[in-house]
mmCIF file of N, CA and C in Angstrom:
data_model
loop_
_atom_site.group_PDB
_atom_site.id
_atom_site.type_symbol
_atom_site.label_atom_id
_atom_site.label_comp_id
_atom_site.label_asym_id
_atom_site.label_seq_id
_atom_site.Cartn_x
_atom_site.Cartn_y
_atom_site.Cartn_z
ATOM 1 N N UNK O 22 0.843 -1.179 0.000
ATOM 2 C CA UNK O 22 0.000 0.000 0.000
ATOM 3 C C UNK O 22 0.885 1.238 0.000
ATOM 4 N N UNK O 23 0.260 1.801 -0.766
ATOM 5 C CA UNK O 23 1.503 3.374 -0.949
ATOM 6 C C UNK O 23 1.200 4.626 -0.114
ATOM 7 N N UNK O 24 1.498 5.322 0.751
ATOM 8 C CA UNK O 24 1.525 6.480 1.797
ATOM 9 C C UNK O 24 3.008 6.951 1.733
ATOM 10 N N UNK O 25 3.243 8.208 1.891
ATOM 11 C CA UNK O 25 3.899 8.906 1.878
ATOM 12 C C UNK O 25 4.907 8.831 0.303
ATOM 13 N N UNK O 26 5.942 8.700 0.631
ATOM 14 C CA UNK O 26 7.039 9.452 -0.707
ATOM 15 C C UNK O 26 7.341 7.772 -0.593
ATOM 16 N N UNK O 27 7.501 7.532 -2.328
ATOM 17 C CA UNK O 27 8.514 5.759 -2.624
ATOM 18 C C UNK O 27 9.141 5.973 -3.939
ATOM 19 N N UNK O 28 10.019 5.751 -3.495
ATOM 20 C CA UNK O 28 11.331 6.049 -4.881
ATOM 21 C C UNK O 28 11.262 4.447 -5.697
ATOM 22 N N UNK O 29 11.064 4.436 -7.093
ATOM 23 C CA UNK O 29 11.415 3.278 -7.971
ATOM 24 C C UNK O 29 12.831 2.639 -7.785
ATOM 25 N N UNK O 30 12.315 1.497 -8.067
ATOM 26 C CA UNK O 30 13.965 0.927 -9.188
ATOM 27 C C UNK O 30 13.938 2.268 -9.780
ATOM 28 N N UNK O 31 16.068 1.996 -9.889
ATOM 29 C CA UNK O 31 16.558 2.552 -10.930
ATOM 30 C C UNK O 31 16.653 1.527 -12.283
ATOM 31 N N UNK O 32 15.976 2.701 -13.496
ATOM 32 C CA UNK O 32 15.691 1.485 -14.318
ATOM 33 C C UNK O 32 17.188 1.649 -15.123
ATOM 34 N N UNK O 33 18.340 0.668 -15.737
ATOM 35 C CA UNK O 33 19.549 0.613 -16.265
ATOM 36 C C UNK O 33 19.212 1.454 -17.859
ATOM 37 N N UNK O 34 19.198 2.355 -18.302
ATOM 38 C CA UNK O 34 19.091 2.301 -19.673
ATOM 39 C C UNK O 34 19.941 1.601 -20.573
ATOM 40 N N UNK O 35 21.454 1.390 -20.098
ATOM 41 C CA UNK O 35 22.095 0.584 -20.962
ATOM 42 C C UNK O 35 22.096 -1.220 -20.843
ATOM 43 N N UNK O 36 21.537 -1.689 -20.275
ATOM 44 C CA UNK O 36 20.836 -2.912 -20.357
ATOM 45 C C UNK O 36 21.069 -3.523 -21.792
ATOM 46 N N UNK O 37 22.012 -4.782 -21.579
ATOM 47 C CA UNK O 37 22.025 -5.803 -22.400
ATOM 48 C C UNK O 37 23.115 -5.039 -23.517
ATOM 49 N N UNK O 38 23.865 -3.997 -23.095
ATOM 50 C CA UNK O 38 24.559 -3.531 -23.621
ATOM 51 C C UNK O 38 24.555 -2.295 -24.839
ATOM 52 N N UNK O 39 23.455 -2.170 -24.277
ATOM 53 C CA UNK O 39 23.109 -1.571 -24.890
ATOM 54 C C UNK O 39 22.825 0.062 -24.696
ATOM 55 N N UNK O 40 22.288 1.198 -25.544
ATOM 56 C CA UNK O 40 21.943 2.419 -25.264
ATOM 57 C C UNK O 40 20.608 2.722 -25.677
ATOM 58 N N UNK O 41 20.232 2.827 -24.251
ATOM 59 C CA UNK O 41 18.655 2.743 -25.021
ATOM 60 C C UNK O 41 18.111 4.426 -24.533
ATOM 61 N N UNK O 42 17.617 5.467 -25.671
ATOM 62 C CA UNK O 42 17.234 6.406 -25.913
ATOM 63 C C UNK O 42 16.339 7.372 -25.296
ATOM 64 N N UNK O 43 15.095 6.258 -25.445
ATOM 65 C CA UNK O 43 13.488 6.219 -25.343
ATOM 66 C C UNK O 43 12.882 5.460 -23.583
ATOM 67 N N UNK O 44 12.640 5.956 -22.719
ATOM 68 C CA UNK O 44 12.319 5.283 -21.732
ATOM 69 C C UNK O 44 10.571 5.809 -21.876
ATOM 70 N N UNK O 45 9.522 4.524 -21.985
ATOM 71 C CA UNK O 45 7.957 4.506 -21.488
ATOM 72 C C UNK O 45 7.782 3.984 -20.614
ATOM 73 N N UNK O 46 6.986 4.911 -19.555
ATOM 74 C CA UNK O 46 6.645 4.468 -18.578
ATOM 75 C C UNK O 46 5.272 4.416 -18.250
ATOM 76 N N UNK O 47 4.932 3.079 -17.968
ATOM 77 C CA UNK O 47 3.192 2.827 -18.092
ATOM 78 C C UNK O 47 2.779 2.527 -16.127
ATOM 79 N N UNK O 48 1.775 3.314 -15.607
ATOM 80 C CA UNK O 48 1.745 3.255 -13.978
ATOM 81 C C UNK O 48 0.336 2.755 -14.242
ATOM 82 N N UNK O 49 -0.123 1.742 -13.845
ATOM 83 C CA UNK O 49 -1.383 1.254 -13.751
ATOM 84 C C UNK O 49 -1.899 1.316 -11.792
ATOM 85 N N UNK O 50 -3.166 2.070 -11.770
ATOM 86 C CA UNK O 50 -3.523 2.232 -9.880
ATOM 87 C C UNK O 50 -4.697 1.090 -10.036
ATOM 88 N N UNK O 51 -4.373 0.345 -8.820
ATOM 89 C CA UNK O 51 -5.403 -0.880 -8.618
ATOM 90 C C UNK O 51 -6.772 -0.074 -7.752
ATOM 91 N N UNK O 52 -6.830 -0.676 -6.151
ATOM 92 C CA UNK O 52 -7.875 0.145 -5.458
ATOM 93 C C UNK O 52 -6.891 1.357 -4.903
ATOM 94 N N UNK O 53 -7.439 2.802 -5.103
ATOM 95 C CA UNK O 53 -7.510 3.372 -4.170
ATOM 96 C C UNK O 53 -8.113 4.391 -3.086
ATOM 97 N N UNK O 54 -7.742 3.735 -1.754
ATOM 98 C CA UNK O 54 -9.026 4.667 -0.564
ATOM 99 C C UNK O 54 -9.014 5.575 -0.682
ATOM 100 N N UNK O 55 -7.925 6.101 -0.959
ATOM 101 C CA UNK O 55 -8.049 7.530 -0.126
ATOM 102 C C UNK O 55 -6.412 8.461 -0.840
ATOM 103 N N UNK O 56 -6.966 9.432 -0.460
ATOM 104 C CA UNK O 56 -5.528 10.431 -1.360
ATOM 105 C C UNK O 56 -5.284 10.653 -2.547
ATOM 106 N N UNK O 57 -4.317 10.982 -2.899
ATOM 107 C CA UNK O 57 -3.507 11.545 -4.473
ATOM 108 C C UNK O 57 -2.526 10.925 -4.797
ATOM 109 N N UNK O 58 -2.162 11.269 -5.487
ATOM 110 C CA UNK O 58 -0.957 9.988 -5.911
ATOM 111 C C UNK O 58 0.031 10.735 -7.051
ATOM 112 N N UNK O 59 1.124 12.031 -6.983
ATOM 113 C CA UNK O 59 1.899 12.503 -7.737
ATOM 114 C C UNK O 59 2.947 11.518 -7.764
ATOM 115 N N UNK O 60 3.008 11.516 -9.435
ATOM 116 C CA UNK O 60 4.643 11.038 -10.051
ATOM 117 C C UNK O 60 5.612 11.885 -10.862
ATOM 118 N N UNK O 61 7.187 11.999 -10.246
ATOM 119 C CA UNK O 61 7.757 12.724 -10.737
ATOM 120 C C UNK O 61 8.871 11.646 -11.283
ATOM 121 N N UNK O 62 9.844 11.788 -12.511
ATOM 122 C CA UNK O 62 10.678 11.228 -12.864
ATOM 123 C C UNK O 62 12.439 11.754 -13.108
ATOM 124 N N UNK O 63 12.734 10.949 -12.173
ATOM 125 C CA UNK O 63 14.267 11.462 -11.847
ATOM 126 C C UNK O 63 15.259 10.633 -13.008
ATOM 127 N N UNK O 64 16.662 11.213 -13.220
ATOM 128 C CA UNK O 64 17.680 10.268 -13.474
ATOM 129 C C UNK O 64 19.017 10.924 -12.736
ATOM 130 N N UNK O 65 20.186 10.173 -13.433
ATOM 131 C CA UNK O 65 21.086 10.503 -12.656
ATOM 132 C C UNK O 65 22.065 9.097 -13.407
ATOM 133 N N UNK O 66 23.391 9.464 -13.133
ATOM 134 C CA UNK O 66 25.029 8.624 -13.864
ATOM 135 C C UNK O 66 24.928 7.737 -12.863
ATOM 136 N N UNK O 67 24.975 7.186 -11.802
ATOM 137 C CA UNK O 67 24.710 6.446 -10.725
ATOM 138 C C UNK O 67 23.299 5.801 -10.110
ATOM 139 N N UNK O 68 23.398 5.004 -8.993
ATOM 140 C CA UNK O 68 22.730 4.399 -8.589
ATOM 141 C C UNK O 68 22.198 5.039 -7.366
ATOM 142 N N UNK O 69 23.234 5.786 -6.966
ATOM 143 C CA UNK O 69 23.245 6.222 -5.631
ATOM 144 C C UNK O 69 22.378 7.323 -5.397
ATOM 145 N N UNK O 70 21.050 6.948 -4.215
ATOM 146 C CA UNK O 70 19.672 8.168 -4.254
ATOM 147 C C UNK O 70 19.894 9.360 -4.150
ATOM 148 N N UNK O 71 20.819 10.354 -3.321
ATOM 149 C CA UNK O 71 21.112 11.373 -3.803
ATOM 150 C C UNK O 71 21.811 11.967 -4.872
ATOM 151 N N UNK O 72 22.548 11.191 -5.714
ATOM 152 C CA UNK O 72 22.578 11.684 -7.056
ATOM 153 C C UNK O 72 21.255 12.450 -8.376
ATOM 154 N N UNK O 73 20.477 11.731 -8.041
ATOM 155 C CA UNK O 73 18.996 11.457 -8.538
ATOM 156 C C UNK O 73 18.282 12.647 -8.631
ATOM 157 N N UNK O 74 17.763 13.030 -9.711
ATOM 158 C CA UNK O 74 17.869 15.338 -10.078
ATOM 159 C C UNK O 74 16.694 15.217 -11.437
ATOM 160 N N UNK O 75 15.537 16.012 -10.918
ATOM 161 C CA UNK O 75 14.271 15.823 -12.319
ATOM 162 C C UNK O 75 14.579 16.108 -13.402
ATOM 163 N N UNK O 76 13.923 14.946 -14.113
ATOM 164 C CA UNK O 76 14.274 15.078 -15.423
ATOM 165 C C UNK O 76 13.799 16.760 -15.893
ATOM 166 N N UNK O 77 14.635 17.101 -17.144
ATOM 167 C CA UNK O 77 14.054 18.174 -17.369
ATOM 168 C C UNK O 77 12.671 18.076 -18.156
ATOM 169 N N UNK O 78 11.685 19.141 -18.012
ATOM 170 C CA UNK O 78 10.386 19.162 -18.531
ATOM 171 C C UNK O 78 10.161 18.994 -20.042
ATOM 172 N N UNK O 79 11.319 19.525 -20.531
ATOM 173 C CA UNK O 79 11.324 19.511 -22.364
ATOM 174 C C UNK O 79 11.818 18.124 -22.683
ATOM 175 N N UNK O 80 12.207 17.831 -21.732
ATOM 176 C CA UNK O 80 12.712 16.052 -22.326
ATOM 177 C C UNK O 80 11.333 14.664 -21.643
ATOM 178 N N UNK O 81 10.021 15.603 -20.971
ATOM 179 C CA UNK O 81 8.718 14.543 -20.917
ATOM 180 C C UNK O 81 8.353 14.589 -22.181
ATOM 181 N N UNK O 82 7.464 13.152 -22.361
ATOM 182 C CA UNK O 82 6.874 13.311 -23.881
ATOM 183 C C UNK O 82 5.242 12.769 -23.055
ATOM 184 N N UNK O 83 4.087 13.440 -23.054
ATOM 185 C CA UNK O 83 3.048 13.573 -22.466
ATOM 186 C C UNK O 83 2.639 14.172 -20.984
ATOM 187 N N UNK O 84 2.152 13.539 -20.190
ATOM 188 C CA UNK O 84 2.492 14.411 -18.952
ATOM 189 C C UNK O 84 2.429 13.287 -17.843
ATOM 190 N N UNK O 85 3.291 13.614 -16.899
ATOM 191 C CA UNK O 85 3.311 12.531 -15.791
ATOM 192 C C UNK O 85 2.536 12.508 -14.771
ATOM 193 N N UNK O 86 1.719 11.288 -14.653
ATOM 194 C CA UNK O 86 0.445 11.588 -14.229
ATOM 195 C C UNK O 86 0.491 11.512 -12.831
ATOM 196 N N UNK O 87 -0.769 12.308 -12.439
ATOM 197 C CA UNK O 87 -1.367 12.139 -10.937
ATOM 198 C C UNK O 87 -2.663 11.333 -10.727
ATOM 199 N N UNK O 88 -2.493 10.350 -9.974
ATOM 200 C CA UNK O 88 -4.013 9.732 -9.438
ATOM 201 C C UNK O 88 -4.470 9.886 -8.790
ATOM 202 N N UNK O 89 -6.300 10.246 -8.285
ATOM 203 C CA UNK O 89 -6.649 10.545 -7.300
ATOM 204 C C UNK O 89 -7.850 9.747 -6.761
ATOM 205 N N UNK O 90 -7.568 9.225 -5.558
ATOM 206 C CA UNK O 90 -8.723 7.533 -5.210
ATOM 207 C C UNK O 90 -9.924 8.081 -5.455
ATOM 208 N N UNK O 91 -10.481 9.377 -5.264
ATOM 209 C CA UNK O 91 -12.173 9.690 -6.301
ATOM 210 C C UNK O 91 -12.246 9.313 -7.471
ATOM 211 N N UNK O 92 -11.346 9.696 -8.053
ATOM 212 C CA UNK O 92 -11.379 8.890 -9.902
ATOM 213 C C UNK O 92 -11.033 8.265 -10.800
ATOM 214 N N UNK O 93 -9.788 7.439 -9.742
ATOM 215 C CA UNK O 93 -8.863 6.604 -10.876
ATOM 216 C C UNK O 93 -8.209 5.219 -10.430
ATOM 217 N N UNK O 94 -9.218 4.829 -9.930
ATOM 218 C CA UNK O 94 -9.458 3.172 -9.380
ATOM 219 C C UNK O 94 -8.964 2.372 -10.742
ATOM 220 N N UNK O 95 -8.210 1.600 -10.644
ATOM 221 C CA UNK O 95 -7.695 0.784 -12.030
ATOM 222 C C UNK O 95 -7.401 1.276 -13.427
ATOM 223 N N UNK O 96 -7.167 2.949 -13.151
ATOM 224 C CA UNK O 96 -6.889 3.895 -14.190
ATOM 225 C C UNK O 96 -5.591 3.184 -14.218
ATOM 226 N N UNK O 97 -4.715 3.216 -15.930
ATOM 227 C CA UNK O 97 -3.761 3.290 -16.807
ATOM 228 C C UNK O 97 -3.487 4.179 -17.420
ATOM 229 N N UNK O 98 -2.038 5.047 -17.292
ATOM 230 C CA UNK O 98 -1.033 6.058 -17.220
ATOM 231 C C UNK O 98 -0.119 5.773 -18.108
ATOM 232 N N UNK O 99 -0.050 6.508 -19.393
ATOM 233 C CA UNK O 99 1.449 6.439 -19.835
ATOM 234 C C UNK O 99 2.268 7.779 -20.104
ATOM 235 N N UNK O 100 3.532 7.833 -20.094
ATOM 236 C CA UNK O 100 3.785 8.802 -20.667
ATOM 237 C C UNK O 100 5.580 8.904 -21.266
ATOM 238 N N UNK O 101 6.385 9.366 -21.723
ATOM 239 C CA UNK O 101 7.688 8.849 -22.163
ATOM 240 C C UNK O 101 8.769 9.910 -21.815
ATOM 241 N N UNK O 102 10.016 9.246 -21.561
ATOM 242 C CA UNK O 102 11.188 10.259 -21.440
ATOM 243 C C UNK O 102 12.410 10.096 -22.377
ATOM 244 N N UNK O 103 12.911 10.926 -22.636
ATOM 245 C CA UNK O 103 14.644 11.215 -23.516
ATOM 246 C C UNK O 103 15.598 11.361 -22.515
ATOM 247 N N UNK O 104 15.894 10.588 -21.839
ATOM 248 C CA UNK O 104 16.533 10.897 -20.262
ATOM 249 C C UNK O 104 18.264 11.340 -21.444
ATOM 250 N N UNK O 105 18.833 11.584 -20.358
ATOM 251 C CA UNK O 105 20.682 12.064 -21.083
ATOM 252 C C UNK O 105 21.516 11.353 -20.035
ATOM 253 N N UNK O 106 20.816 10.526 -19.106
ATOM 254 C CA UNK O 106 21.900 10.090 -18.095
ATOM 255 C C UNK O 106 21.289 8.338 -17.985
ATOM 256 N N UNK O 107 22.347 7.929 -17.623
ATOM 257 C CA UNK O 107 22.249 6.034 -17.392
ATOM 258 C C UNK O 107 21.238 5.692 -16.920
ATOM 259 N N UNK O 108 20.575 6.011 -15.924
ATOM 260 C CA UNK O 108 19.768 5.594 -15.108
ATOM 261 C C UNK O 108 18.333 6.291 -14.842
ATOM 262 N N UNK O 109 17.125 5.970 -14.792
ATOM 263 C CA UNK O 109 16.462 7.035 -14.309
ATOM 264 C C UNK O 109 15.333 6.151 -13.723
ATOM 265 N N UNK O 110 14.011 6.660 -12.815
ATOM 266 C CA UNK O 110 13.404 6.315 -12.063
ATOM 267 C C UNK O 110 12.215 7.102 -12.015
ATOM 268 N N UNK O 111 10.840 6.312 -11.098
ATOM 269 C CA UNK O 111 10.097 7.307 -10.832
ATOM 270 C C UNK O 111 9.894 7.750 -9.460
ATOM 271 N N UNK O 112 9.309 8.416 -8.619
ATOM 272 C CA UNK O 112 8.914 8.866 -7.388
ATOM 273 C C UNK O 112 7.931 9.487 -6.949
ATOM 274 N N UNK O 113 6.799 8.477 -6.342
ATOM 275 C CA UNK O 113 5.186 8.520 -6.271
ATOM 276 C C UNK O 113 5.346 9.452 -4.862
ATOM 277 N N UNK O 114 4.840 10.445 -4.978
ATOM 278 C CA UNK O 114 4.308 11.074 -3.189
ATOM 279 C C UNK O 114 2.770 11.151 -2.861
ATOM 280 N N UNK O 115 2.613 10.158 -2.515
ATOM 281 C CA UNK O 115 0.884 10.285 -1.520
ATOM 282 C C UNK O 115 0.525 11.643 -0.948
ATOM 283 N N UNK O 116 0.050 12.450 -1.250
ATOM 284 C CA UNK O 116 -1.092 13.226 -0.427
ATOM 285 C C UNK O 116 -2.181 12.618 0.387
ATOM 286 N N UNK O 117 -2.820 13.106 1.149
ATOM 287 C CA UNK O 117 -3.716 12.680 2.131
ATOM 288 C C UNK O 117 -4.165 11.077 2.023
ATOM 289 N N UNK O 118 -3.244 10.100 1.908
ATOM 290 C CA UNK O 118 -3.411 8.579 2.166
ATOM 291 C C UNK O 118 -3.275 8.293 3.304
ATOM 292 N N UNK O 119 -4.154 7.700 3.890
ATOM 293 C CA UNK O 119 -4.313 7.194 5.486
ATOM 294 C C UNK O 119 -3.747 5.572 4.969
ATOM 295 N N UNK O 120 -4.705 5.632 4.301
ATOM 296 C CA UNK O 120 -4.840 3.215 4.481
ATOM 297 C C UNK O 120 -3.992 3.459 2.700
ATOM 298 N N UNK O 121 -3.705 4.566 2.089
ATOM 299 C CA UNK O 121 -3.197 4.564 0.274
ATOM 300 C C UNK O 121 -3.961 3.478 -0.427
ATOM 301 N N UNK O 122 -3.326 2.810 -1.372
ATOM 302 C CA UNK O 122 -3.411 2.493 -2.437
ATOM 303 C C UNK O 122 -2.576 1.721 -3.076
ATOM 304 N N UNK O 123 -2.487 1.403 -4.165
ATOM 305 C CA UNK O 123 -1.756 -0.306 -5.121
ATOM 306 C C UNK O 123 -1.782 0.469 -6.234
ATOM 307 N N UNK O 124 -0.175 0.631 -6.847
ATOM 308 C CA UNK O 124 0.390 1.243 -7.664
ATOM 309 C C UNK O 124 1.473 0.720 -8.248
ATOM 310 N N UNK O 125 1.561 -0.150 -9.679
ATOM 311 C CA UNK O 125 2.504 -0.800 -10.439
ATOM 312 C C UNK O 125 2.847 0.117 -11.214
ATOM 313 N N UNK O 126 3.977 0.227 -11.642
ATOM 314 C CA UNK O 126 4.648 0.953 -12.807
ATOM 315 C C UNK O 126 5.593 0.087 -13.352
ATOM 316 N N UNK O 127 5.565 0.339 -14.857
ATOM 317 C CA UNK O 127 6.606 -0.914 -15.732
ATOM 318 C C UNK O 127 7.275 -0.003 -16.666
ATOM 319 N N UNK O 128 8.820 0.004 -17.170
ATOM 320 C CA UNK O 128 9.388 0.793 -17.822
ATOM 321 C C UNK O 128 9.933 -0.259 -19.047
ATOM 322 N N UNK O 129 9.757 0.672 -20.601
ATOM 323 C CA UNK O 129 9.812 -0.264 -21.140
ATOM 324 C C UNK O 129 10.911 0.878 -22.178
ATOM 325 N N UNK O 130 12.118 -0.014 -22.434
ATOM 326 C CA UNK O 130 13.009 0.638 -23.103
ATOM 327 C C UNK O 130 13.382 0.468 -24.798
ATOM 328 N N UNK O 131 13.241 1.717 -24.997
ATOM 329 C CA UNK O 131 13.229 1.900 -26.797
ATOM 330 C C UNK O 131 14.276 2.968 -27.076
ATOM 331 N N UNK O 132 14.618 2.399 -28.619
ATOM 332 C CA UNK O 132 15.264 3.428 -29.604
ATOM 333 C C UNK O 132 16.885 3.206 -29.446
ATOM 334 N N UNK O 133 16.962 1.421 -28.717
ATOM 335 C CA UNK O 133 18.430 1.534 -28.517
ATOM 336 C C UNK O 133 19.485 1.356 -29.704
ATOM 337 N N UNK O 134 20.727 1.503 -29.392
ATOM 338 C CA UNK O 134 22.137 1.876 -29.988
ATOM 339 C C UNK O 134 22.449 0.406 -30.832
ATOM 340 N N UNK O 135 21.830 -0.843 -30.288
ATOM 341 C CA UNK O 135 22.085 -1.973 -31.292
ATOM 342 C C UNK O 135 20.475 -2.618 -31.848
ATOM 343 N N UNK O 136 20.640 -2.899 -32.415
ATOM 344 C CA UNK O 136 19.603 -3.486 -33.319
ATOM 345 C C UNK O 136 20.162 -4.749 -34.065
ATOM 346 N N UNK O 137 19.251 -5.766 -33.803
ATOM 347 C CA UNK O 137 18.154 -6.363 -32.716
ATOM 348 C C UNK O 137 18.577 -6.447 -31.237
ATOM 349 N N UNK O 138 17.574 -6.107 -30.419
ATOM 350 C CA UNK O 138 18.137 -5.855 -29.038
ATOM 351 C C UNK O 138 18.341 -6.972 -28.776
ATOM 352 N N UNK O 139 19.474 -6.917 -27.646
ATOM 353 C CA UNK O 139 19.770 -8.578 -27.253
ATOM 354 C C UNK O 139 18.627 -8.807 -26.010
ATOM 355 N N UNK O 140 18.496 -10.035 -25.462
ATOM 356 C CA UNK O 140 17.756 -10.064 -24.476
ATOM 357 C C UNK O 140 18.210 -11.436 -23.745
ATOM 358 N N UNK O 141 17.708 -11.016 -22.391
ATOM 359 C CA UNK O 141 18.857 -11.474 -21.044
ATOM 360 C C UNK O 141 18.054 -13.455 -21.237
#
């Protein structure tokens, strides 16, 4: 159940050796009671959480969504980034969640440097 601030995986963009360009990120909300649900998307050259600095706004491609348990019970979210650094992530902050909510997010990586991508 999600309340307060939860930082993602860092997702690898170079995975499988690759350079991958294009990061989509799809957040699907199961039930939720109560609250809001902002997502912001970080990256950063490292792994390490204070490295980790918002992406810039001209490099979102749609808008990164907010859920709110009045209207978006099993709502599906997408939206895409041009990150410039190795790594990047998302970071959900709950507003007024007492009991929160069930929140998956899946990152799916495009536009990489070899073709056909290898896979693990």
């Amino acid at each position: 159940m999600q309340t307060g601030t939860t930082k993602g995986t860092a997702v690898d963009t170079a995975a499988f050796n690759n350079r991958f360009r294009d990061v989509l990120f799809a957040i699907a909300a199961g039930a939720l009671t109560d609250g809001s649900y902002a997502f912001t998307v970080q990256e950063s050259d490292t792994t390490t959480d204070g490295d980790f600095a918002a992406v810039d706004s001209s490099r979102v491609l749609g808008s990164v969504p907010t859920f709110d348990s009045a209207s978006d019970d099993n709502a599906l979210r997408s939206f895409g980034v041009l990150p410039t650094k190795r790594y990047v992530r998302l970071v959900c902050t709950a507003t007024g969640a007492t009991s929160g909510g069930v929140l998956v997010a899946t990152a799916v990586l495009g536009n990489g440097s070899l073709h056909p991508v290898a896979r693990s």
